């Protein structure tokens, strides 16, 4: 499962999550670890993109609870968190990028890693090397 913060500007009910240039990069990332989008659940904490393009601070608590429920429903074998908001929601305020963790939540125990969002990687390509190291950690971990 991949959990992101909010829909991209190009996303729609018809197109799905993480489309446009971000989706192209996501598909390349998945291919690099031997996956395809059809085998991965992609979800977001917010289901509509705010005009500001950022998660609203006043809704943070409710959206974090939604993120935890999404993960409970999906019951993933492995979890990849894109960006700070999903990381905070599932790993707590001290959660950070990198470092493989086991998410223990509501009867689920799965390998979890937080890394840069593909949106960030498009803006700062030098961070791709660090993200690749994160992905390597996740794919080396046996499925629970």
PDB file of C-alpha atoms in Angstrom:
ATOM      1  CA  UNK A   1       0.000   0.000   0.000  1.00  0.00           C
ATOM      2  CA  UNK A   2       1.088   3.535  -0.767  1.00  0.00           C
ATOM      3  CA  UNK A   3      -0.345   6.340   1.321  1.00  0.00           C
ATOM      4  CA  UNK A   4      -0.009   9.913   0.138  1.00  0.00           C
ATOM      5  CA  UNK A   5      -1.305  13.217   1.441  1.00  0.00           C
ATOM      6  CA  UNK A   6      -3.807  14.502  -1.124  1.00  0.00           C
ATOM      7  CA  UNK A   7      -4.765  14.216  -4.782  1.00  0.00           C
ATOM      8  CA  UNK A   8      -2.527  15.730  -7.440  1.00  0.00           C
ATOM      9  CA  UNK A   9      -3.913  18.549  -9.612  1.00  0.00           C
ATOM     10  CA  UNK A  10      -4.370  16.080 -12.511  1.00  0.00           C
ATOM     11  CA  UNK A  11      -6.163  13.442 -10.407  1.00  0.00           C
ATOM     12  CA  UNK A  12      -9.872  12.792 -10.822  1.00  0.00           C
ATOM     13  CA  UNK A  13     -12.424  10.103 -10.081  1.00  0.00           C
ATOM     14  CA  UNK A  14     -11.942   8.805 -13.621  1.00  0.00           C
ATOM     15  CA  UNK A  15      -8.146   9.070 -13.757  1.00  0.00           C
ATOM     16  CA  UNK A  16      -7.480   7.873 -10.207  1.00  0.00           C
ATOM     17  CA  UNK A  17      -4.692   8.755  -7.767  1.00  0.00           C
ATOM     18  CA  UNK A  18      -1.247  10.040  -8.670  1.00  0.00           C
ATOM     19  CA  UNK A  19      -1.623  10.851 -12.334  1.00  0.00           C
ATOM     20  CA  UNK A  20       0.268  13.234 -14.597  1.00  0.00           C
ATOM     21  CA  UNK A  21       4.052  13.635 -14.137  1.00  0.00           C
ATOM     22  CA  UNK A  22       3.838  12.400 -10.522  1.00  0.00           C
ATOM     23  CA  UNK A  23       2.120   9.233 -11.738  1.00  0.00           C
ATOM     24  CA  UNK A  24       4.762   8.634 -14.407  1.00  0.00           C
ATOM     25  CA  UNK A  25       7.467   8.802 -11.737  1.00  0.00           C
ATOM     26  CA  UNK A  26       5.434   6.556  -9.414  1.00  0.00           C
ATOM     27  CA  UNK A  27       5.086   3.951 -12.154  1.00  0.00           C
ATOM     28  CA  UNK A  28       8.866   4.031 -12.707  1.00  0.00           C
ATOM     29  CA  UNK A  29       9.479   3.644  -8.976  1.00  0.00           C
ATOM     30  CA  UNK A  30       7.115   0.677  -8.811  1.00  0.00           C
ATOM     31  CA  UNK A  31       8.744  -0.952 -11.844  1.00  0.00           C
ATOM     32  CA  UNK A  32      12.160  -0.554 -10.191  1.00  0.00           C
ATOM     33  CA  UNK A  33      10.982  -2.646  -7.239  1.00  0.00           C
ATOM     34  CA  UNK A  34       9.178  -5.226  -9.369  1.00  0.00           C
ATOM     35  CA  UNK A  35       5.634  -3.944  -8.856  1.00  0.00           C
ATOM     36  CA  UNK A  36       2.922  -2.466 -11.038  1.00  0.00           C
ATOM     37  CA  UNK A  37       0.155  -0.120 -10.066  1.00  0.00           C
ATOM     38  CA  UNK A  38      -2.492  -2.845 -10.416  1.00  0.00           C
ATOM     39  CA  UNK A  39      -0.916  -4.780  -7.522  1.00  0.00           C
ATOM     40  CA  UNK A  40      -0.647  -1.803  -5.155  1.00  0.00           C
ATOM     41  CA  UNK A  41      -3.327   0.072  -3.236  1.00  0.00           C
ATOM     42  CA  UNK A  42      -2.785   3.824  -3.632  1.00  0.00           C
ATOM     43  CA  UNK A  43      -4.738   6.004  -1.226  1.00  0.00           C
ATOM     44  CA  UNK A  44      -4.617   9.500   0.140  1.00  0.00           C
ATOM     45  CA  UNK A  45      -5.391  11.040   3.480  1.00  0.00           C
ATOM     46  CA  UNK A  46      -7.450  13.881   1.992  1.00  0.00           C
ATOM     47  CA  UNK A  47      -9.908  12.918  -0.728  1.00  0.00           C
ATOM     48  CA  UNK A  48     -10.155  16.369  -2.266  1.00  0.00           C
ATOM     49  CA  UNK A  49      -7.359  18.755  -3.142  1.00  0.00           C
ATOM     50  CA  UNK A  50      -7.646  22.017  -1.189  1.00  0.00           C
ATOM     51  CA  UNK A  51      -7.227  25.231  -3.183  1.00  0.00           C
ATOM     52  CA  UNK A  52      -4.005  25.878  -1.283  1.00  0.00           C
ATOM     53  CA  UNK A  53      -2.569  22.531  -2.400  1.00  0.00           C
ATOM     54  CA  UNK A  54      -1.742  21.734   1.229  1.00  0.00           C
ATOM     55  CA  UNK A  55      -3.480  19.765   3.939  1.00  0.00           C
ATOM     56  CA  UNK A  56      -5.593  22.127   6.065  1.00  0.00           C
ATOM     57  CA  UNK A  57      -4.154  22.483   9.565  1.00  0.00           C
ATOM     58  CA  UNK A  58      -7.597  22.602  11.181  1.00  0.00           C
ATOM     59  CA  UNK A  59      -8.483  19.201   9.704  1.00  0.00           C
ATOM     60  CA  UNK A  60      -5.189  17.498  10.551  1.00  0.00           C
ATOM     61  CA  UNK A  61      -6.526  15.398  13.448  1.00  0.00           C
ATOM     62  CA  UNK A  62      -9.555  14.117  11.553  1.00  0.00           C
ATOM     63  CA  UNK A  63      -7.466  13.380   8.466  1.00  0.00           C
ATOM     64  CA  UNK A  64      -4.889  11.474  10.510  1.00  0.00           C
ATOM     65  CA  UNK A  65      -7.670   9.327  11.967  1.00  0.00           C
ATOM     66  CA  UNK A  66      -8.921   8.698   8.426  1.00  0.00           C
ATOM     67  CA  UNK A  67      -5.406   7.618   7.404  1.00  0.00           C
ATOM     68  CA  UNK A  68      -5.276   5.077  10.215  1.00  0.00           C
ATOM     69  CA  UNK A  69      -8.691   3.717   9.222  1.00  0.00           C
ATOM     70  CA  UNK A  70      -7.644   3.451   5.568  1.00  0.00           C
ATOM     71  CA  UNK A  71      -4.654   1.352   6.566  1.00  0.00           C
ATOM     72  CA  UNK A  72      -6.822  -0.831   8.796  1.00  0.00           C
ATOM     73  CA  UNK A  73      -9.244  -1.462   5.924  1.00  0.00           C
ATOM     74  CA  UNK A  74      -6.505  -2.164   3.377  1.00  0.00           C
ATOM     75  CA  UNK A  75      -4.531  -4.411   5.792  1.00  0.00           C
ATOM     76  CA  UNK A  76      -1.346  -4.069   3.716  1.00  0.00           C
ATOM     77  CA  UNK A  77       1.571  -6.492   3.767  1.00  0.00           C
ATOM     78  CA  UNK A  78       3.965  -3.549   3.293  1.00  0.00           C
ATOM     79  CA  UNK A  79       3.363   0.179   3.568  1.00  0.00           C
ATOM     80  CA  UNK A  80       5.087   3.049   1.772  1.00  0.00           C
ATOM     81  CA  UNK A  81       4.353   6.545   3.090  1.00  0.00           C
ATOM     82  CA  UNK A  82       4.879   9.462   0.699  1.00  0.00           C
ATOM     83  CA  UNK A  83       5.575  12.750   2.455  1.00  0.00           C
ATOM     84  CA  UNK A  84       5.355  14.259   5.913  1.00  0.00           C
ATOM     85  CA  UNK A  85       1.581  14.063   6.482  1.00  0.00           C
ATOM     86  CA  UNK A  86       1.186  10.280   6.085  1.00  0.00           C
ATOM     87  CA  UNK A  87       4.375   9.796   8.099  1.00  0.00           C
ATOM     88  CA  UNK A  88       3.020  11.905  10.973  1.00  0.00           C
ATOM     89  CA  UNK A  89      -0.392  10.257  10.791  1.00  0.00           C
ATOM     90  CA  UNK A  90       0.908   6.707  11.116  1.00  0.00           C
ATOM     91  CA  UNK A  91       4.290   7.010  12.804  1.00  0.00           C
ATOM     92  CA  UNK A  92       3.487   9.896  15.140  1.00  0.00           C
ATOM     93  CA  UNK A  93       4.953  13.372  15.460  1.00  0.00           C
ATOM     94  CA  UNK A  94       8.474  11.983  15.827  1.00  0.00           C
ATOM     95  CA  UNK A  95       8.237   9.806  12.713  1.00  0.00           C
ATOM     96  CA  UNK A  96      10.788  10.557  10.035  1.00  0.00           C
ATOM     97  CA  UNK A  97      11.867   9.471   6.563  1.00  0.00           C
ATOM     98  CA  UNK A  98      14.020   6.421   6.077  1.00  0.00           C
ATOM     99  CA  UNK A  99      14.530   3.615   8.479  1.00  0.00           C
ATOM    100  CA  UNK A 100      12.336   0.588   8.187  1.00  0.00           C
ATOM    101  CA  UNK A 101       9.737   0.300  10.935  1.00  0.00           C
ATOM    102  CA  UNK A 102       6.986  -2.142  11.741  1.00  0.00           C
ATOM    103  CA  UNK A 103       3.615  -0.467  11.913  1.00  0.00           C
ATOM    104  CA  UNK A 104       1.585  -2.076  14.685  1.00  0.00           C
ATOM    105  CA  UNK A 105      -1.911  -0.723  14.339  1.00  0.00           C
ATOM    106  CA  UNK A 106      -5.308  -2.229  15.033  1.00  0.00           C
ATOM    107  CA  UNK A 107      -4.136  -5.814  14.639  1.00  0.00           C
ATOM    108  CA  UNK A 108      -1.904  -5.059  11.660  1.00  0.00           C
ATOM    109  CA  UNK A 109       1.857  -5.472  11.767  1.00  0.00           C
ATOM    110  CA  UNK A 110       3.550  -4.567   8.517  1.00  0.00           C
ATOM    111  CA  UNK A 111       6.936  -3.260   7.379  1.00  0.00           C
ATOM    112  CA  UNK A 112       6.634   0.486   6.829  1.00  0.00           C
ATOM    113  CA  UNK A 113       8.921   3.140   5.441  1.00  0.00           C
ATOM    114  CA  UNK A 114       8.398   6.850   4.864  1.00  0.00           C
ATOM    115  CA  UNK A 115      10.112   8.572   1.975  1.00  0.00           C
ATOM    116  CA  UNK A 116       9.912  11.618  -0.248  1.00  0.00           C
ATOM    117  CA  UNK A 117       6.763  12.173  -2.271  1.00  0.00           C
ATOM    118  CA  UNK A 118       7.277  11.841  -6.047  1.00  0.00           C
ATOM    119  CA  UNK A 119       6.065  15.456  -6.308  1.00  0.00           C
ATOM    120  CA  UNK A 120       9.096  16.478  -4.217  1.00  0.00           C
ATOM    121  CA  UNK A 121      11.403  14.273  -6.293  1.00  0.00           C
ATOM    122  CA  UNK A 122      10.320  16.032  -9.479  1.00  0.00           C
ATOM    123  CA  UNK A 123      11.319  19.345  -7.915  1.00  0.00           C
ATOM    124  CA  UNK A 124      14.551  18.021  -6.332  1.00  0.00           C
ATOM    125  CA  UNK A 125      15.911  15.111  -8.380  1.00  0.00           C
ATOM    126  CA  UNK A 126      18.974  14.740  -6.145  1.00  0.00           C
ATOM    127  CA  UNK A 127      16.704  13.227  -3.472  1.00  0.00           C
ATOM    128  CA  UNK A 128      15.965  10.249  -5.742  1.00  0.00           C
ATOM    129  CA  UNK A 129      19.076   8.402  -4.511  1.00  0.00           C
ATOM    130  CA  UNK A 130      17.850   8.550  -0.913  1.00  0.00           C
ATOM    131  CA  UNK A 131      14.383   7.417  -1.966  1.00  0.00           C
ATOM    132  CA  UNK A 132      15.928   4.480  -3.837  1.00  0.00           C
ATOM    133  CA  UNK A 133      17.682   3.423  -0.618  1.00  0.00           C
ATOM    134  CA  UNK A 134      14.335   3.599   1.192  1.00  0.00           C
ATOM    135  CA  UNK A 135      12.639   1.451  -1.450  1.00  0.00           C
ATOM    136  CA  UNK A 136      15.462  -1.095  -1.234  1.00  0.00           C
ATOM    137  CA  UNK A 137      14.900  -1.438   2.507  1.00  0.00           C
ATOM    138  CA  UNK A 138      11.205  -2.057   1.969  1.00  0.00           C
ATOM    139  CA  UNK A 139      11.545  -4.660  -0.791  1.00  0.00           C
ATOM    140  CA  UNK A 140      14.218  -6.596   1.119  1.00  0.00           C
ATOM    141  CA  UNK A 141      11.899  -6.970   4.097  1.00  0.00           C
ATOM    142  CA  UNK A 142       9.909 -10.223   3.992  1.00  0.00           C
ATOM    143  CA  UNK A 143       6.144  -9.855   3.831  1.00  0.00           C
ATOM    144  CA  UNK A 144       4.401 -10.334   7.161  1.00  0.00           C
TER     145      UNK A 144
END
